[in-house]
Amino acid sequence: MALRKRERKRFWWYRPAVAAAAGFVASAALATGPGFAEVAGAARITGPPSPAPTTAVPTPTTSVPASAAPLPTPTPAADAPAVGASAKAMPPAFGAFLDSGPLGVARMAQLSSWLGGTELKVAHTYLPGNRWSDIEGAPGFLDVWAHWRREKADRMLVLNVPMQERNEDGIGDDEVRSLLRRGAAGEFDHHFRALAERLVALRVPDTVVVLGWEMNGITYTHRCGPDPEAWKTYWRRIVTTMRAVPGQKFRFDFTSSRGRDAVPWTQCYPGDDTVDIIGMDSYDQPTGLSFDQQVREPYGLQQHVDFAKAHGKPISYPEWGLFRNGDNAEYMRRMLAWMDEHKPLYNTLTDYCPHGVWQCSVNPRSAHVYREALFGRTDTTTPTPTPTATPTPVPTPSPDLSPPAPSPTPATTPGATPASDCTSMDLGAWIEYWLGGKLCFDLD
């Protein structure tokens, strides 16, 4: 099979918090349907930040994908799942990658609203891979994610961690081979010790660390192919280093891309003692490959499940979504059913174009399938049997499925009164701090 170099980047540069907030407003990032809802205008109102950090730090952010620009009216309420007498059971832990910075946290509540209140239990972000200081978890980058994780005991933080700096710079095989051997000799241990100490200090010692993901491909500098033995030794050093930090409870996720790619991912497996989860990133590609073929291909979905079972490990899908085959509702339906059957520890949809369904308006059929499958699921109810082969999701309440208006802030400080035609949205004090203040939207 042809090698699959990823044609997308999530990163990566730093901007001041105010610039990040301005980008937030300009992109109308708080959406209520697939493809962001239109927002006629937005204004800033400020308030005192709480809690205040000890020092002011820059906020890392990603470039918002083109799909995040204001788009035409979102999917109408008529396309929402039918409302009935009882709700579907809560699915296994799931989430979505929505942005690597504070916007990713802010958008989670809006995606949950679009799903009829089904709660996202998993937050997923990526450390930038430009410099070693990024990989150590630069001050300010992880704070808002850690705060979200700590709010509820049943939440999960999934963090992709590069194994090399300049991770998406197209470094050649000879240099990669040298870097892997330097890592295997312990030259980079201190960077990962610093990251582990930061995560423990932020009180997220149980973070799921997706280390050196898609190592079997050709996209990243931390790829395995140039020297699999050195790669495995290097992985083991990193895990051993991070596990040596007092207070840690990390789980390490070995995540390949589906299929053989540049090298069989089984040749990169570093051993059961340093792996807690065996994951797979599985997009709908290459062009023309059916879902059944994605299951049966060498090093595909079935071999992933079988390999994990043989090694006594849970599985995960840190990245999955649409890709080469467009708005493929059949892929979406089959992938959701696959995960229902095989019970991954967690899954996180990549939700931006061309992969996603909520932030990407070009996939309406797949968006309907995803929303129908997850709509209105709760912790306390069980599925209600129906006579049809494909039951309709039926949430307990009878929600107004039209796009929700932002909740007004009860009070503002003197000099921060919003305009009379402007409604403020309460995102919580911590997120509002990192975004530079409260946000006000003109909904006329």
mmCIF file of C-alpha atoms in Angstrom, residues 22-402:
data_model
loop_
_atom_site.group_PDB
_atom_site.id
_atom_site.type_symbol
_atom_site.label_atom_id
_atom_site.label_comp_id
_atom_site.label_asym_id
_atom_site.label_seq_id
_atom_site.Cartn_x
_atom_site.Cartn_y
_atom_site.Cartn_z
ATOM 1 C CA ALA A 22 -9.286 37.947 19.042
ATOM 2 C CA GLY A 23 -8.870 34.918 16.826
ATOM 3 C CA PHE A 24 -11.593 33.229 18.833
ATOM 4 C CA VAL A 25 -14.000 36.066 18.112
ATOM 5 C CA ALA A 26 -13.057 36.367 14.454
ATOM 6 C CA SER A 27 -13.600 32.684 13.789
ATOM 7 C CA ALA A 28 -16.947 32.523 15.625
ATOM 8 C CA ALA A 29 -15.585 29.458 17.302
ATOM 9 C CA LEU A 30 -18.473 28.591 19.601
ATOM 10 C CA ALA A 31 -20.664 26.649 17.244
ATOM 11 C CA THR A 32 -24.012 24.963 17.613
ATOM 12 C CA GLY A 33 -24.159 22.783 14.548
ATOM 13 C CA PRO A 34 -22.007 21.128 11.895
ATOM 14 C CA GLY A 35 -20.110 23.969 10.316
ATOM 15 C CA PHE A 36 -20.078 26.933 12.672
ATOM 16 C CA ALA A 37 -23.269 28.902 13.119
ATOM 17 C CA GLU A 38 -23.208 32.439 11.819
ATOM 18 C CA VAL A 39 -22.448 35.148 14.344
ATOM 19 C CA ALA A 40 -23.263 38.614 13.094
ATOM 20 C CA GLY A 41 -20.804 40.388 15.347
ATOM 21 C CA ALA A 42 -18.833 40.061 18.550
ATOM 22 C CA ALA A 43 -17.515 42.449 21.152
ATOM 23 C CA ARG A 44 -15.206 42.022 24.112
ATOM 24 C CA ILE A 45 -16.182 42.746 27.699
ATOM 25 C CA THR A 46 -13.590 42.313 30.365
ATOM 26 C CA GLY A 47 -13.730 41.076 33.916
ATOM 27 C CA PRO A 48 -11.249 40.214 36.683
ATOM 28 C CA PRO A 49 -9.479 36.902 35.956
ATOM 29 C CA SER A 50 -9.808 34.114 38.508
ATOM 30 C CA PRO A 51 -7.808 32.210 39.441
ATOM 31 C CA ALA A 52 -4.844 34.432 38.620
ATOM 32 C CA PRO A 53 -1.568 32.658 37.784
ATOM 33 C CA THR A 54 1.644 33.605 39.479
ATOM 34 C CA THR A 55 3.126 34.938 36.242
ATOM 35 C CA ALA A 56 1.783 36.069 32.942
ATOM 36 C CA VAL A 57 2.504 33.525 30.229
ATOM 37 C CA PRO A 58 1.839 33.360 26.507
ATOM 38 C CA THR A 59 -1.002 31.148 25.352
ATOM 39 C CA PRO A 60 -0.169 28.580 22.700
ATOM 40 C CA THR A 61 -2.728 28.234 19.967
ATOM 41 C CA THR A 62 -3.215 26.494 16.699
ATOM 42 C CA SER A 63 -4.225 28.016 13.442
ATOM 43 C CA VAL A 64 -7.976 27.635 13.196
ATOM 44 C CA PRO A 65 -8.776 25.531 10.133
ATOM 45 C CA ALA A 66 -10.535 27.173 7.234
ATOM 46 C CA SER A 67 -13.605 25.186 8.190
ATOM 47 C CA ALA A 68 -13.813 27.197 11.423
ATOM 48 C CA ALA A 69 -14.705 30.400 9.614
ATOM 49 C CA PRO A 70 -18.355 31.468 9.911
ATOM 50 C CA LEU A 71 -20.380 29.327 7.567
ATOM 51 C CA PRO A 72 -24.007 29.370 6.415
ATOM 52 C CA THR A 73 -26.830 28.352 8.714
ATOM 53 C CA PRO A 74 -26.103 25.054 10.522
ATOM 54 C CA THR A 75 -28.046 21.848 10.069
ATOM 55 C CA PRO A 76 -31.710 22.621 10.794
ATOM 56 C CA ALA A 77 -33.485 21.219 13.814
ATOM 57 C CA ALA A 78 -35.534 18.963 11.560
ATOM 58 C CA ASP A 79 -32.407 16.890 10.921
ATOM 59 C CA ALA A 80 -31.859 16.267 14.624
ATOM 60 C CA PRO A 81 -32.631 12.839 16.087
ATOM 61 C CA ALA A 82 -36.229 12.219 17.030
ATOM 62 C CA VAL A 83 -37.193 12.866 20.644
ATOM 63 C CA GLY A 84 -38.750 9.985 22.557
ATOM 64 C CA ALA A 85 -39.446 8.599 25.983
ATOM 65 C CA SER A 86 -36.036 7.420 27.186
ATOM 66 C CA ALA A 87 -32.382 8.013 26.437
ATOM 67 C CA LYS A 88 -29.697 5.743 25.071
ATOM 68 C CA ALA A 89 -27.008 4.369 27.346
ATOM 69 C CA MET A 90 -23.838 6.342 27.839
ATOM 70 C CA PRO A 91 -21.215 5.318 25.254
ATOM 71 C CA PRO A 92 -17.644 4.383 26.211
ATOM 72 C CA ALA A 93 -15.378 7.337 26.964
ATOM 73 C CA PHE A 94 -15.215 9.541 23.887
ATOM 74 C CA GLY A 95 -14.220 13.023 22.866
ATOM 75 C CA ALA A 96 -12.972 14.973 19.878
ATOM 76 C CA PHE A 97 -9.927 16.963 18.919
ATOM 77 C CA LEU A 98 -11.351 20.482 18.515
ATOM 78 C CA ASP A 99 -8.227 22.664 18.855
ATOM 79 C CA SER A 100 -4.915 22.230 20.645
ATOM 80 C CA GLY A 101 -5.231 25.422 22.707
ATOM 81 C CA PRO A 102 -7.868 26.859 25.083
ATOM 82 C CA LEU A 103 -10.425 26.906 22.273
ATOM 83 C CA GLY A 104 -10.359 23.122 22.332
ATOM 84 C CA VAL A 105 -11.673 23.161 25.891
ATOM 85 C CA ALA A 106 -14.206 25.926 25.254
ATOM 86 C CA ARG A 107 -15.681 24.082 22.279
ATOM 87 C CA MET A 108 -16.278 20.832 24.180
ATOM 88 C CA ALA A 109 -19.399 22.152 25.919
ATOM 89 C CA GLN A 110 -20.804 23.329 22.591
ATOM 90 C CA LEU A 111 -20.216 19.946 20.951
ATOM 91 C CA SER A 112 -21.925 18.310 23.933
ATOM 92 C CA SER A 113 -24.898 20.629 23.436
ATOM 93 C CA TRP A 114 -25.094 19.669 19.749
ATOM 94 C CA LEU A 115 -25.145 16.026 20.890
ATOM 95 C CA GLY A 116 -28.194 16.615 23.069
ATOM 96 C CA GLY A 117 -26.250 16.885 26.307
ATOM 97 C CA THR A 118 -24.134 13.747 25.901
ATOM 98 C CA GLU A 119 -21.030 14.482 27.919
ATOM 99 C CA LEU A 120 -17.578 14.303 26.424
ATOM 100 C CA LYS A 121 -15.430 12.403 28.912
ATOM 101 C CA VAL A 122 -12.157 12.752 27.011
ATOM 102 C CA ALA A 123 -10.145 15.873 26.224
ATOM 103 C CA HIS A 124 -7.462 15.470 23.575
ATOM 104 C CA THR A 125 -4.614 17.805 22.732
ATOM 105 C CA TYR A 126 -1.083 17.730 21.327
ATOM 106 C CA LEU A 127 2.159 19.174 22.556
ATOM 107 C CA PRO A 128 3.824 21.252 19.844
ATOM 108 C CA GLY A 129 6.894 19.607 18.390
ATOM 109 C CA ASN A 130 8.877 22.631 17.266
ATOM 110 C CA ARG A 131 11.360 22.843 20.141
ATOM 111 C CA TRP A 132 12.302 20.783 23.164
ATOM 112 C CA SER A 133 10.814 23.504 25.369
ATOM 113 C CA ASP A 134 7.430 22.718 23.749
ATOM 114 C CA ILE A 135 7.779 19.023 24.482
ATOM 115 C CA GLU A 136 8.563 19.779 28.121
ATOM 116 C CA GLY A 137 5.113 21.371 28.368
ATOM 117 C CA ALA A 138 5.789 25.111 28.158
ATOM 118 C CA PRO A 139 4.253 27.123 31.030
ATOM 119 C CA GLY A 140 0.646 27.984 30.281
ATOM 120 C CA PHE A 141 0.013 25.443 27.535
ATOM 121 C CA LEU A 142 -1.445 22.648 29.652
ATOM 122 C CA ASP A 143 -3.072 24.664 32.446
ATOM 123 C CA VAL A 144 -6.571 24.968 30.981
ATOM 124 C CA TRP A 145 -6.592 21.269 29.986
ATOM 125 C CA ALA A 146 -5.502 20.237 33.469
ATOM 126 C CA HIS A 147 -8.210 22.411 35.011
ATOM 127 C CA TRP A 148 -10.875 20.704 32.853
ATOM 128 C CA ARG A 149 -9.586 17.258 33.841
ATOM 129 C CA ARG A 150 -9.639 18.046 37.555
ATOM 130 C CA GLU A 151 -13.244 19.261 37.549
ATOM 131 C CA LYS A 152 -14.651 15.694 37.424
ATOM 132 C CA ALA A 153 -13.134 12.421 38.584
ATOM 133 C CA ASP A 154 -14.362 10.395 35.578
ATOM 134 C CA ARG A 155 -12.702 12.586 32.957
ATOM 135 C CA MET A 156 -9.641 11.632 30.930
ATOM 136 C CA LEU A 157 -6.891 13.819 29.484
ATOM 137 C CA VAL A 158 -5.173 12.411 26.391
ATOM 138 C CA LEU A 159 -1.921 14.127 25.445
ATOM 139 C CA ASN A 160 0.062 13.395 22.286
ATOM 140 C CA VAL A 161 3.763 13.831 23.009
ATOM 141 C CA PRO A 162 6.384 14.042 20.231
ATOM 142 C CA MET A 163 9.633 12.141 20.757
ATOM 143 C CA GLN A 164 11.711 14.662 18.787
ATOM 144 C CA GLU A 165 11.784 18.395 18.214
ATOM 145 C CA ARG A 166 11.321 19.708 14.637
ATOM 146 C CA ASN A 167 8.793 16.896 14.466
ATOM 147 C CA GLU A 168 7.058 17.959 11.240
ATOM 148 C CA ASP A 169 10.044 19.493 9.440
ATOM 149 C CA GLY A 170 10.637 16.745 6.896
ATOM 150 C CA ILE A 171 13.904 15.534 8.419
ATOM 151 C CA GLY A 172 15.658 12.876 6.288
ATOM 152 C CA ASP A 173 16.116 9.254 7.308
ATOM 153 C CA ASP A 174 19.840 9.543 8.034
ATOM 154 C CA GLU A 175 19.334 12.350 10.522
ATOM 155 C CA VAL A 176 16.314 10.607 12.053
ATOM 156 C CA ARG A 177 18.405 7.480 12.541
ATOM 157 C CA SER A 178 21.073 9.518 14.326
ATOM 158 C CA LEU A 179 18.482 11.226 16.534
ATOM 159 C CA LEU A 180 16.907 7.903 17.496
ATOM 160 C CA ARG A 181 20.280 6.509 18.530
ATOM 161 C CA ARG A 182 21.027 9.618 20.583
ATOM 162 C CA GLY A 183 17.666 9.224 22.281
ATOM 163 C CA ALA A 184 18.314 5.542 22.919
ATOM 164 C CA ALA A 185 21.587 6.541 24.622
ATOM 165 C CA GLY A 186 19.707 8.824 27.029
ATOM 166 C CA GLU A 187 20.619 12.222 25.607
ATOM 167 C CA PHE A 188 17.028 13.509 25.726
ATOM 168 C CA ASP A 189 15.831 11.958 28.996
ATOM 169 C CA HIS A 190 15.757 15.261 30.881
ATOM 170 C CA HIS A 191 13.130 16.739 28.559
ATOM 171 C CA PHE A 192 10.663 13.981 29.376
ATOM 172 C CA ARG A 193 11.455 14.152 33.072
ATOM 173 C CA ALA A 194 10.547 17.845 32.941
ATOM 174 C CA LEU A 195 7.248 17.038 31.216
ATOM 175 C CA ALA A 196 6.361 14.384 33.788
ATOM 176 C CA GLU A 197 7.136 16.765 36.636
ATOM 177 C CA ARG A 198 4.962 19.459 35.070
ATOM 178 C CA LEU A 199 1.990 17.105 34.651
ATOM 179 C CA VAL A 200 2.283 15.951 38.247
ATOM 180 C CA ALA A 201 2.549 19.574 39.435
ATOM 181 C CA LEU A 202 -0.639 20.384 37.475
ATOM 182 C CA ARG A 203 -2.360 17.521 39.319
ATOM 183 C CA VAL A 204 -3.005 15.441 36.216
ATOM 184 C CA PRO A 205 -0.695 12.496 37.010
ATOM 185 C CA ASP A 206 -3.068 10.028 35.302
ATOM 186 C CA THR A 207 -2.730 11.608 31.855
ATOM 187 C CA VAL A 208 -2.831 9.187 28.916
ATOM 188 C CA VAL A 209 0.394 9.851 27.011
ATOM 189 C CA VAL A 210 0.227 9.036 23.287
ATOM 190 C CA LEU A 211 3.964 8.924 22.759
ATOM 191 C CA GLY A 212 5.523 9.034 19.299
ATOM 192 C CA TRP A 213 2.231 8.405 17.500
ATOM 193 C CA GLU A 214 2.038 7.077 13.920
ATOM 194 C CA MET A 215 5.620 5.914 14.202
ATOM 195 C CA ASN A 216 5.106 3.463 11.319
ATOM 196 C CA GLY A 217 4.556 6.305 8.812
ATOM 197 C CA ILE A 218 6.782 8.892 7.167
ATOM 198 C CA THR A 219 5.268 12.160 8.427
ATOM 199 C CA TYR A 220 7.087 12.700 11.708
ATOM 200 C CA THR A 221 10.688 13.028 12.824
ATOM 201 C CA HIS A 222 9.883 10.569 15.609
ATOM 202 C CA ARG A 223 9.153 7.804 13.089
ATOM 203 C CA CYS A 224 10.384 4.282 13.660
ATOM 204 C CA GLY A 225 11.344 3.137 10.144
ATOM 205 C CA PRO A 226 14.963 4.372 9.920
ATOM 206 C CA ASP A 227 15.988 2.278 12.972
ATOM 207 C CA PRO A 228 13.257 0.239 14.723
ATOM 208 C CA GLU A 229 15.577 -1.172 17.386
ATOM 209 C CA ALA A 230 16.839 2.265 18.392
ATOM 210 C CA TRP A 231 13.248 3.549 18.368
ATOM 211 C CA LYS A 232 12.107 0.828 20.763
ATOM 212 C CA THR A 233 15.028 1.447 23.112
ATOM 213 C CA TYR A 234 14.319 5.172 23.043
ATOM 214 C CA TRP A 235 10.598 4.613 23.838
ATOM 215 C CA ARG A 236 11.546 2.429 26.804
ATOM 216 C CA ARG A 237 13.925 5.098 28.126
ATOM 217 C CA ILE A 238 11.233 7.777 27.916
ATOM 218 C CA VAL A 239 8.629 5.653 29.701
ATOM 219 C CA THR A 240 11.098 4.605 32.390
ATOM 220 C CA THR A 241 12.144 8.232 32.908
ATOM 221 C CA MET A 242 8.577 9.519 33.226
ATOM 222 C CA ARG A 243 7.500 6.675 35.500
ATOM 223 C CA ALA A 244 10.373 7.512 37.866
ATOM 224 C CA VAL A 245 8.815 10.882 38.756
ATOM 225 C CA PRO A 246 7.097 10.675 42.186
ATOM 226 C CA GLY A 247 3.303 10.842 42.078
ATOM 227 C CA GLN A 248 2.885 9.812 38.437
ATOM 228 C CA LYS A 249 0.146 7.428 37.283
ATOM 229 C CA PHE A 250 0.646 7.834 33.538
ATOM 230 C CA ARG A 251 -0.686 5.392 30.974
ATOM 231 C CA PHE A 252 1.346 5.103 27.784
ATOM 232 C CA ASP A 253 -0.509 4.567 24.526
ATOM 233 C CA PHE A 254 1.374 2.953 21.620
ATOM 234 C CA THR A 255 -0.570 4.297 18.623
ATOM 235 C CA SER A 256 0.244 3.435 15.022
ATOM 236 C CA SER A 257 -1.519 4.464 11.854
ATOM 237 C CA ARG A 258 -3.739 1.785 10.326
ATOM 238 C CA GLY A 259 -2.122 -0.477 7.736
ATOM 239 C CA ARG A 260 1.456 -1.286 6.945
ATOM 240 C CA ASP A 261 2.512 2.242 5.919
ATOM 241 C CA ALA A 262 6.337 2.646 5.771
ATOM 242 C CA VAL A 263 7.028 -0.216 8.160
ATOM 243 C CA PRO A 264 4.782 -2.758 9.917
ATOM 244 C CA TRP A 265 3.833 -1.226 13.250
ATOM 245 C CA THR A 266 4.398 -4.544 14.994
ATOM 246 C CA GLN A 267 8.136 -4.106 14.308
ATOM 247 C CA CYS A 268 8.074 -0.955 16.444
ATOM 248 C CA TYR A 269 6.271 -2.446 19.467
ATOM 249 C CA PRO A 270 8.572 -1.800 22.459
ATOM 250 C CA GLY A 271 7.248 -4.472 24.846
ATOM 251 C CA ASP A 272 4.366 -5.037 27.227
ATOM 252 C CA ASP A 273 6.157 -3.658 30.278
ATOM 253 C CA THR A 274 6.297 -0.126 28.832
ATOM 254 C CA VAL A 275 2.927 -0.068 27.039
ATOM 255 C CA ASP A 276 -0.445 0.318 28.767
ATOM 256 C CA ILE A 277 -2.754 0.845 25.766
ATOM 257 C CA ILE A 278 -2.452 -0.165 22.112
ATOM 258 C CA GLY A 279 -4.043 2.463 19.925
ATOM 259 C CA MET A 280 -4.615 3.027 16.227
ATOM 260 C CA ASP A 281 -5.223 6.182 14.177
ATOM 261 C CA SER A 282 -7.691 5.124 11.499
ATOM 262 C CA TYR A 283 -8.938 7.544 8.839
ATOM 263 C CA ASP A 284 -11.140 6.683 5.868
ATOM 264 C CA GLN A 285 -8.313 6.253 3.371
ATOM 265 C CA PRO A 286 -6.940 5.519 0.822
ATOM 266 C CA THR A 287 -9.446 6.400 -1.886
ATOM 267 C CA GLY A 288 -11.757 3.512 -2.730
ATOM 268 C CA LEU A 289 -10.828 1.297 0.232
ATOM 269 C CA SER A 290 -14.033 -0.070 1.781
ATOM 270 C CA PHE A 291 -14.510 -0.428 5.504
ATOM 271 C CA ASP A 292 -14.366 -4.221 5.221
ATOM 272 C CA GLN A 293 -10.986 -3.841 3.523
ATOM 273 C CA GLN A 294 -9.835 -1.521 6.317
ATOM 274 C CA VAL A 295 -10.728 -4.295 8.746
ATOM 275 C CA ARG A 296 -9.032 -7.114 6.828
ATOM 276 C CA GLU A 297 -5.939 -5.415 5.391
ATOM 277 C CA PRO A 298 -2.540 -6.393 6.832
ATOM 278 C CA TYR A 299 -1.954 -4.434 10.035
ATOM 279 C CA GLY A 300 -5.537 -3.154 9.816
ATOM 280 C CA LEU A 301 -8.375 -2.874 12.299
ATOM 281 C CA GLN A 302 -8.778 -6.611 12.945
ATOM 282 C CA GLN A 303 -5.061 -7.236 13.419
ATOM 283 C CA HIS A 304 -4.946 -4.290 15.832
ATOM 284 C CA VAL A 305 -7.711 -5.814 17.981
ATOM 285 C CA ASP A 306 -6.145 -9.274 17.855
ATOM 286 C CA PHE A 307 -2.664 -7.975 18.689
ATOM 287 C CA ALA A 308 -3.924 -6.034 21.712
ATOM 288 C CA LYS A 309 -5.875 -9.044 22.974
ATOM 289 C CA ALA A 310 -2.827 -11.276 22.635
ATOM 290 C CA HIS A 311 -0.813 -8.801 24.712
ATOM 291 C CA GLY A 312 -3.545 -8.240 27.311
ATOM 292 C CA LYS A 313 -3.937 -4.521 26.533
ATOM 293 C CA PRO A 314 -6.989 -2.306 26.009
ATOM 294 C CA ILE A 315 -7.320 -0.600 22.638
ATOM 295 C CA SER A 316 -7.940 3.034 21.716
ATOM 296 C CA TYR A 317 -8.593 5.221 18.686
ATOM 297 C CA PRO A 318 -6.932 8.582 19.452
ATOM 298 C CA GLU A 319 -7.523 9.809 15.881
ATOM 299 C CA TRP A 320 -10.199 8.738 13.449
ATOM 300 C CA GLY A 321 -12.469 10.355 10.908
ATOM 301 C CA LEU A 322 -13.285 10.969 7.268
ATOM 302 C CA PHE A 323 -10.602 11.630 4.681
ATOM 303 C CA ARG A 324 -10.001 10.446 1.128
ATOM 304 C CA ASN A 325 -13.531 9.201 0.435
ATOM 305 C CA GLY A 326 -15.385 12.401 1.251
ATOM 306 C CA ASP A 327 -18.674 12.500 3.142
ATOM 307 C CA ASN A 328 -18.813 8.741 3.626
ATOM 308 C CA ALA A 329 -21.760 8.002 5.903
ATOM 309 C CA GLU A 330 -21.148 4.262 5.569
ATOM 310 C CA TYR A 331 -17.639 4.634 6.995
ATOM 311 C CA MET A 332 -19.017 6.708 9.884
ATOM 312 C CA ARG A 333 -21.723 4.151 10.611
ATOM 313 C CA ARG A 334 -19.360 1.193 10.427
ATOM 314 C CA MET A 335 -16.603 2.804 12.496
ATOM 315 C CA LEU A 336 -19.046 3.691 15.272
ATOM 316 C CA ALA A 337 -20.409 0.130 15.215
ATOM 317 C CA TRP A 338 -16.846 -1.249 15.279
ATOM 318 C CA MET A 339 -16.074 0.722 18.418
ATOM 319 C CA ASP A 340 -19.364 -0.312 20.043
ATOM 320 C CA GLU A 341 -18.383 -3.928 19.426
ATOM 321 C CA HIS A 342 -14.731 -3.799 20.469
ATOM 322 C CA LYS A 343 -15.007 -1.363 23.405
ATOM 323 C CA PRO A 344 -11.907 0.834 23.191
ATOM 324 C CA LEU A 345 -10.767 2.513 26.381
ATOM 325 C CA TYR A 346 -11.456 5.803 24.587
ATOM 326 C CA ASN A 347 -11.857 7.299 21.138
ATOM 327 C CA THR A 348 -11.471 10.878 19.914
ATOM 328 C CA LEU A 349 -12.755 12.012 16.542
ATOM 329 C CA THR A 350 -10.539 14.473 14.647
ATOM 330 C CA ASP A 351 -13.100 17.212 14.172
ATOM 331 C CA TYR A 352 -11.899 19.615 11.515
ATOM 332 C CA CYS A 353 -12.119 19.461 7.716
ATOM 333 C CA PRO A 354 -11.839 17.131 5.970
ATOM 334 C CA HIS A 355 -12.096 14.666 8.842
ATOM 335 C CA GLY A 356 -14.826 15.998 11.097
ATOM 336 C CA VAL A 357 -18.580 16.418 11.393
ATOM 337 C CA TRP A 358 -19.297 19.314 13.767
ATOM 338 C CA GLN A 359 -16.722 21.871 12.668
ATOM 339 C CA CYS A 360 -16.882 20.790 9.029
ATOM 340 C CA SER A 361 -20.006 21.609 7.013
ATOM 341 C CA VAL A 362 -18.963 19.573 3.960
ATOM 342 C CA ASN A 363 -19.865 16.246 5.632
ATOM 343 C CA PRO A 364 -23.606 16.564 6.403
ATOM 344 C CA ARG A 365 -24.510 12.893 5.914
ATOM 345 C CA SER A 366 -21.746 11.682 8.194
ATOM 346 C CA ALA A 367 -22.611 14.408 10.701
ATOM 347 C CA HIS A 368 -26.162 13.092 10.865
ATOM 348 C CA VAL A 369 -24.946 9.535 11.497
ATOM 349 C CA TYR A 370 -22.529 10.629 14.241
ATOM 350 C CA ARG A 371 -25.075 12.873 15.939
ATOM 351 C CA GLU A 372 -27.824 10.263 15.789
ATOM 352 C CA ALA A 373 -25.573 7.606 17.331
ATOM 353 C CA LEU A 374 -24.452 9.759 20.271
ATOM 354 C CA PHE A 375 -27.399 12.076 20.830
ATOM 355 C CA GLY A 376 -28.846 12.341 24.331
ATOM 356 C CA ARG A 377 -26.918 9.554 25.995
ATOM 357 C CA THR A 378 -26.741 9.674 29.787
ATOM 358 C CA ASP A 379 -25.056 7.844 32.650
ATOM 359 C CA THR A 380 -28.262 6.562 34.224
ATOM 360 C CA THR A 381 -30.448 5.231 31.429
ATOM 361 C CA THR A 382 -30.282 2.108 29.298
ATOM 362 C CA PRO A 383 -31.181 1.642 25.654
ATOM 363 C CA THR A 384 -34.854 1.133 24.887
ATOM 364 C CA PRO A 385 -35.424 -1.771 22.469
ATOM 365 C CA THR A 386 -37.175 -0.847 19.256
ATOM 366 C CA PRO A 387 -38.625 -3.060 16.498
ATOM 367 C CA THR A 388 -36.427 -1.472 13.827
ATOM 368 C CA ALA A 389 -32.961 -2.702 12.911
ATOM 369 C CA THR A 390 -31.483 0.758 13.377
ATOM 370 C CA PRO A 391 -33.061 2.347 16.489
ATOM 371 C CA THR A 392 -33.538 6.084 16.630
ATOM 372 C CA PRO A 393 -31.711 7.779 19.525
ATOM 373 C CA VAL A 394 -34.309 9.022 21.991
ATOM 374 C CA PRO A 395 -33.166 11.436 24.729
ATOM 375 C CA THR A 396 -35.172 11.717 27.948
ATOM 376 C CA PRO A 397 -35.816 15.476 27.888
ATOM 377 C CA SER A 398 -37.535 17.233 25.015
ATOM 378 C CA PRO A 399 -34.869 19.777 24.234
ATOM 379 C CA ASP A 400 -35.171 22.726 21.960
ATOM 380 C CA LEU A 401 -32.894 21.516 19.183
ATOM 381 C CA SER A 402 -32.477 24.902 17.614
#
